[in-house]
Amino acid sequence: SSPPAPRGGGESGGGGVLVVSRPTPLARSLKSAEEREAELHCSMATVWRSSKGVKHGRIRLRLQPRAATPSGEGGEGGLRGEGLPKFELEAQAWSTLYDEGDVDAAFFAPLDEDDEGAAQLRCAGVWESSPYGFTLVLRSVEEVGPAGARALLPLREAELRAAAGRALDRDLFGTMDFDERKATVGVGERRERRLVFTM
């Protein structure tokens, strides 16, 4: 009678070899956590715009990229967010006689003296990226322009101070929808107003 066929691994009769497959180890990311965080940061560092419900005005947020700090250079005197990149948040209003193309594109540009409806909200500080979005550390906020024009600003100083505190000692948080490239920042006492920014 014929001998029983071999079982399991190893060599089989007749010189054949039974190959046993092994699980392929999962490939690890070649990028370090620091590199991934830097890429995430760079993807956010641009000008964002909130347009919902805004007429004869605009709301813009500029997240600046990190700047290399020369060796031996100090920070900003122990301020919150020391060493982080800067941001500018601007809300602007202008007369119905003007189009946006008539308005200076620079952030915090001087107001047009011929436009009685011109006003600006100027907010500045530093920011930090996170896996969910970003954090804004406010350093200054002010409104400029005639009182009547300031009343028509699409974002008011009072809304920012309600969220960040009168002394700007509380941070604002932005959440990011990375698929749709949208960022949302809550303002107001309970962060009830949602500013939706797009690139």
mmCIF file of C-alpha atoms in Angstrom:
data_model
loop_
_atom_site.group_PDB
_atom_site.id
_atom_site.type_symbol
_atom_site.label_atom_id
_atom_site.label_comp_id
_atom_site.label_asym_id
_atom_site.label_seq_id
_atom_site.Cartn_x
_atom_site.Cartn_y
_atom_site.Cartn_z
ATOM 1 C CA SER A 1 0.000 0.000 0.000
ATOM 2 C CA SER A 2 1.106 3.588 -0.585
ATOM 3 C CA PRO A 3 2.549 5.571 2.363
ATOM 4 C CA PRO A 4 0.274 8.306 3.801
ATOM 5 C CA ALA A 5 0.699 11.788 2.371
ATOM 6 C CA PRO A 6 2.677 14.228 4.603
ATOM 7 C CA ARG A 7 0.709 16.664 6.708
ATOM 8 C CA GLY A 8 1.427 20.210 7.766
ATOM 9 C CA GLY A 9 4.555 22.115 6.781
ATOM 10 C CA GLY A 10 7.885 20.803 5.639
ATOM 11 C CA GLU A 11 8.850 18.790 2.612
ATOM 12 C CA SER A 12 6.374 16.429 0.997
ATOM 13 C CA GLY A 13 7.123 13.083 -0.634
ATOM 14 C CA GLY A 14 8.351 13.103 -4.178
ATOM 15 C CA GLY A 15 10.604 16.139 -3.618
ATOM 16 C CA GLY A 16 7.735 18.705 -3.499
ATOM 17 C CA VAL A 17 7.873 21.580 -0.988
ATOM 18 C CA LEU A 18 4.839 22.874 0.881
ATOM 19 C CA VAL A 19 5.198 26.667 1.153
ATOM 20 C CA VAL A 20 3.681 28.168 4.248
ATOM 21 C CA SER A 21 2.719 31.839 3.781
ATOM 22 C CA ARG A 22 3.508 34.280 6.558
ATOM 23 C CA PRO A 23 1.589 37.471 7.363
ATOM 24 C CA THR A 24 3.161 40.573 5.854
ATOM 25 C CA PRO A 25 4.139 43.064 8.549
ATOM 26 C CA LEU A 26 2.286 46.412 8.366
ATOM 27 C CA ALA A 27 4.383 49.145 6.794
ATOM 28 C CA ARG A 28 5.178 51.923 9.207
ATOM 29 C CA SER A 29 4.917 55.533 8.173
ATOM 30 C CA LEU A 30 8.283 56.885 7.132
ATOM 31 C CA LYS A 31 7.314 60.307 8.450
ATOM 32 C CA SER A 32 7.863 61.298 12.038
ATOM 33 C CA ALA A 33 5.141 62.839 14.184
ATOM 34 C CA GLU A 34 6.946 66.173 13.854
ATOM 35 C CA GLU A 35 6.921 65.955 10.058
ATOM 36 C CA ARG A 36 3.219 65.080 9.959
ATOM 37 C CA GLU A 37 2.420 67.953 12.323
ATOM 38 C CA ALA A 38 4.457 70.329 10.144
ATOM 39 C CA GLU A 39 2.524 69.259 7.034
ATOM 40 C CA LEU A 40 -0.766 69.729 8.869
ATOM 41 C CA HIS A 41 0.330 73.190 9.988
ATOM 42 C CA CYS A 42 1.379 74.199 6.463
ATOM 43 C CA SER A 43 -1.964 73.063 5.028
ATOM 44 C CA MET A 44 -3.742 75.536 7.328
ATOM 45 C CA ALA A 45 -1.349 78.458 6.912
ATOM 46 C CA THR A 46 -3.215 80.521 4.337
ATOM 47 C CA VAL A 47 -6.001 83.113 4.054
ATOM 48 C CA TRP A 48 -9.478 81.894 5.038
ATOM 49 C CA ARG A 49 -12.714 83.725 4.298
ATOM 50 C CA SER A 50 -16.182 83.692 5.891
ATOM 51 C CA SER A 51 -18.918 84.880 3.527
ATOM 52 C CA LYS A 52 -22.193 83.550 4.939
ATOM 53 C CA GLY A 53 -24.603 86.406 5.583
ATOM 54 C CA VAL A 54 -21.990 89.063 4.783
ATOM 55 C CA LYS A 55 -23.042 91.957 2.514
ATOM 56 C CA HIS A 56 -20.926 94.975 1.619
ATOM 57 C CA GLY A 57 -18.124 93.614 3.750
ATOM 58 C CA ARG A 58 -15.874 90.642 4.427
ATOM 59 C CA ILE A 59 -14.389 88.541 7.207
ATOM 60 C CA ARG A 60 -10.922 87.156 6.635
ATOM 61 C CA LEU A 61 -8.527 85.095 8.736
ATOM 62 C CA ARG A 62 -4.868 84.818 7.803
ATOM 63 C CA LEU A 63 -2.885 82.067 9.506
ATOM 64 C CA GLN A 64 0.773 82.770 8.907
ATOM 65 C CA PRO A 65 3.319 79.966 8.521
ATOM 66 C CA ARG A 66 5.973 79.312 11.109
ATOM 67 C CA ALA A 67 9.050 81.479 10.875
ATOM 68 C CA ALA A 68 12.432 80.040 11.757
ATOM 69 C CA THR A 69 13.682 81.504 15.032
ATOM 70 C CA PRO A 70 17.386 82.434 14.894
ATOM 71 C CA SER A 71 19.536 80.659 17.463
ATOM 72 C CA GLY A 72 19.710 82.521 20.728
ATOM 73 C CA GLU A 73 16.732 84.765 19.967
ATOM 74 C CA GLY A 74 14.354 85.192 22.861
ATOM 75 C CA GLY A 75 10.574 84.877 22.926
ATOM 76 C CA GLU A 76 7.943 87.511 23.539
ATOM 77 C CA GLY A 77 8.454 88.122 27.225
ATOM 78 C CA GLY A 78 6.549 85.134 28.541
ATOM 79 C CA LEU A 79 3.269 85.885 26.743
ATOM 80 C CA ARG A 80 0.757 83.112 26.177
ATOM 81 C CA GLY A 81 1.604 81.272 22.985
ATOM 82 C CA GLU A 82 5.180 82.524 22.992
ATOM 83 C CA GLY A 83 7.026 81.422 19.866
ATOM 84 C CA LEU A 84 3.908 80.502 17.865
ATOM 85 C CA PRO A 85 3.184 81.896 14.360
ATOM 86 C CA LYS A 86 0.945 84.947 14.018
ATOM 87 C CA PHE A 87 -2.584 85.384 12.729
ATOM 88 C CA GLU A 88 -4.725 88.340 11.640
ATOM 89 C CA LEU A 89 -8.509 88.309 11.810
ATOM 90 C CA GLU A 90 -10.195 91.171 9.981
ATOM 91 C CA ALA A 91 -13.811 92.167 9.480
ATOM 92 C CA GLN A 92 -14.490 95.026 7.101
ATOM 93 C CA ALA A 93 -17.472 97.047 5.956
ATOM 94 C CA TRP A 94 -17.827 99.578 3.173
ATOM 95 C CA SER A 95 -20.472 101.730 1.531
ATOM 96 C CA THR A 96 -23.040 100.224 -0.825
ATOM 97 C CA LEU A 97 -21.580 102.584 -3.462
ATOM 98 C CA TYR A 98 -18.404 100.470 -3.512
ATOM 99 C CA ASP A 99 -17.544 96.966 -4.653
ATOM 100 C CA GLU A 100 -14.924 94.788 -3.004
ATOM 101 C CA GLY A 101 -12.651 95.420 -5.950
ATOM 102 C CA ASP A 102 -12.534 99.076 -4.868
ATOM 103 C CA VAL A 103 -11.264 98.130 -1.394
ATOM 104 C CA ASP A 104 -7.589 97.672 -0.546
ATOM 105 C CA ALA A 105 -6.809 93.943 -0.408
ATOM 106 C CA ALA A 106 -4.142 94.293 2.304
ATOM 107 C CA PHE A 107 -4.992 93.249 5.849
ATOM 108 C CA PHE A 108 -5.571 96.209 8.204
ATOM 109 C CA ALA A 109 -5.153 98.685 5.350
ATOM 110 C CA PRO A 110 -5.938 102.344 6.105
ATOM 111 C CA LEU A 111 -9.609 103.188 5.622
ATOM 112 C CA ASP A 112 -10.735 105.011 2.519
ATOM 113 C CA GLU A 113 -11.360 108.564 3.692
ATOM 114 C CA ASP A 114 -13.869 109.091 0.870
ATOM 115 C CA ASP A 115 -16.019 106.161 2.049
ATOM 116 C CA GLU A 116 -18.177 107.171 4.992
ATOM 117 C CA GLY A 117 -19.273 103.555 5.380
ATOM 118 C CA ALA A 118 -15.742 102.203 5.811
ATOM 119 C CA ALA A 119 -14.866 100.464 9.085
ATOM 120 C CA GLN A 120 -12.652 97.616 10.250
ATOM 121 C CA LEU A 121 -12.320 95.124 13.069
ATOM 122 C CA ARG A 122 -8.658 94.297 13.611
ATOM 123 C CA CYS A 123 -7.715 91.293 15.707
ATOM 124 C CA ALA A 124 -4.214 89.843 15.967
ATOM 125 C CA GLY A 125 -2.415 87.172 17.934
ATOM 126 C CA VAL A 126 -0.743 83.799 17.511
ATOM 127 C CA TRP A 127 -2.071 80.375 16.557
ATOM 128 C CA GLU A 128 -1.290 76.694 16.898
ATOM 129 C CA SER A 129 -2.466 73.724 14.850
ATOM 130 C CA SER A 130 -4.026 70.621 16.378
ATOM 131 C CA PRO A 131 -5.306 67.277 15.023
ATOM 132 C CA TYR A 132 -8.819 68.762 15.061
ATOM 133 C CA GLY A 133 -8.132 72.278 13.814
ATOM 134 C CA PHE A 134 -6.358 75.195 15.469
ATOM 135 C CA THR A 135 -6.219 77.424 18.540
ATOM 136 C CA LEU A 136 -6.204 81.230 18.384
ATOM 137 C CA VAL A 137 -4.477 83.164 21.172
ATOM 138 C CA LEU A 138 -5.739 86.747 20.918
ATOM 139 C CA ARG A 139 -3.324 89.569 21.698
ATOM 140 C CA SER A 140 -5.243 92.629 20.469
ATOM 141 C CA VAL A 141 -8.644 93.555 19.086
ATOM 142 C CA GLU A 142 -10.050 96.939 18.074
ATOM 143 C CA GLU A 143 -12.575 98.591 15.783
ATOM 144 C CA VAL A 144 -11.734 101.603 13.628
ATOM 145 C CA GLY A 145 -13.979 103.918 11.653
ATOM 146 C CA PRO A 146 -17.065 106.061 12.307
ATOM 147 C CA ALA A 147 -19.537 104.714 14.856
ATOM 148 C CA GLY A 148 -22.279 104.291 12.265
ATOM 149 C CA ALA A 149 -19.980 102.286 9.982
ATOM 150 C CA ARG A 150 -18.657 100.165 12.861
ATOM 151 C CA ALA A 151 -22.233 99.187 13.710
ATOM 152 C CA LEU A 152 -22.456 97.497 10.291
ATOM 153 C CA LEU A 153 -19.317 95.391 10.663
ATOM 154 C CA PRO A 154 -20.021 91.697 9.955
ATOM 155 C CA LEU A 155 -18.065 90.755 13.111
ATOM 156 C CA ARG A 156 -17.884 92.952 16.208
ATOM 157 C CA GLU A 157 -15.253 93.431 18.870
ATOM 158 C CA ALA A 158 -17.867 92.669 21.532
ATOM 159 C CA GLU A 159 -18.439 89.199 20.043
ATOM 160 C CA LEU A 160 -14.746 88.377 20.249
ATOM 161 C CA ARG A 161 -14.345 89.710 23.779
ATOM 162 C CA ALA A 162 -17.445 87.797 24.880
ATOM 163 C CA ALA A 163 -15.728 84.591 23.787
ATOM 164 C CA ALA A 164 -12.127 85.428 24.718
ATOM 165 C CA GLY A 165 -12.783 87.527 27.845
ATOM 166 C CA ARG A 166 -12.456 91.247 28.327
ATOM 167 C CA ALA A 167 -8.730 90.780 28.938
ATOM 168 C CA LEU A 168 -8.407 88.291 26.042
ATOM 169 C CA ASP A 169 -7.298 85.615 28.497
ATOM 170 C CA ARG A 170 -9.277 82.771 26.893
ATOM 171 C CA ASP A 171 -8.373 81.081 23.617
ATOM 172 C CA LEU A 172 -10.640 80.629 20.609
ATOM 173 C CA PHE A 173 -10.829 77.232 18.962
ATOM 174 C CA GLY A 174 -11.298 76.390 15.307
ATOM 175 C CA THR A 175 -12.447 72.981 14.133
ATOM 176 C CA MET A 176 -11.436 71.765 10.708
ATOM 177 C CA ASP A 177 -13.260 69.708 8.105
ATOM 178 C CA PHE A 178 -10.225 68.502 6.202
ATOM 179 C CA ASP A 179 -12.258 66.892 3.402
ATOM 180 C CA GLU A 180 -14.162 70.062 2.541
ATOM 181 C CA ARG A 181 -11.393 72.460 3.605
ATOM 182 C CA LYS A 182 -13.669 74.333 5.956
ATOM 183 C CA ALA A 183 -12.843 75.812 9.357
ATOM 184 C CA THR A 184 -15.387 76.820 12.011
ATOM 185 C CA VAL A 185 -14.750 79.263 14.867
ATOM 186 C CA GLY A 186 -17.296 80.029 17.573
ATOM 187 C CA VAL A 187 -17.680 83.576 18.917
ATOM 188 C CA GLY A 188 -20.037 85.157 21.427
ATOM 189 C CA GLU A 189 -20.462 84.467 25.132
ATOM 190 C CA ARG A 190 -21.431 80.824 24.562
ATOM 191 C CA ARG A 191 -19.624 80.525 21.218
ATOM 192 C CA GLU A 192 -23.130 80.419 19.764
ATOM 193 C CA ARG A 193 -22.261 82.207 16.530
ATOM 194 C CA ARG A 194 -20.388 79.944 14.162
ATOM 195 C CA LEU A 195 -18.063 81.568 11.638
ATOM 196 C CA VAL A 196 -17.472 79.158 8.758
ATOM 197 C CA PHE A 197 -14.283 79.887 6.829
ATOM 198 C CA THR A 198 -13.233 78.497 3.464
ATOM 199 C CA MET A 199 -10.054 78.908 1.478
#
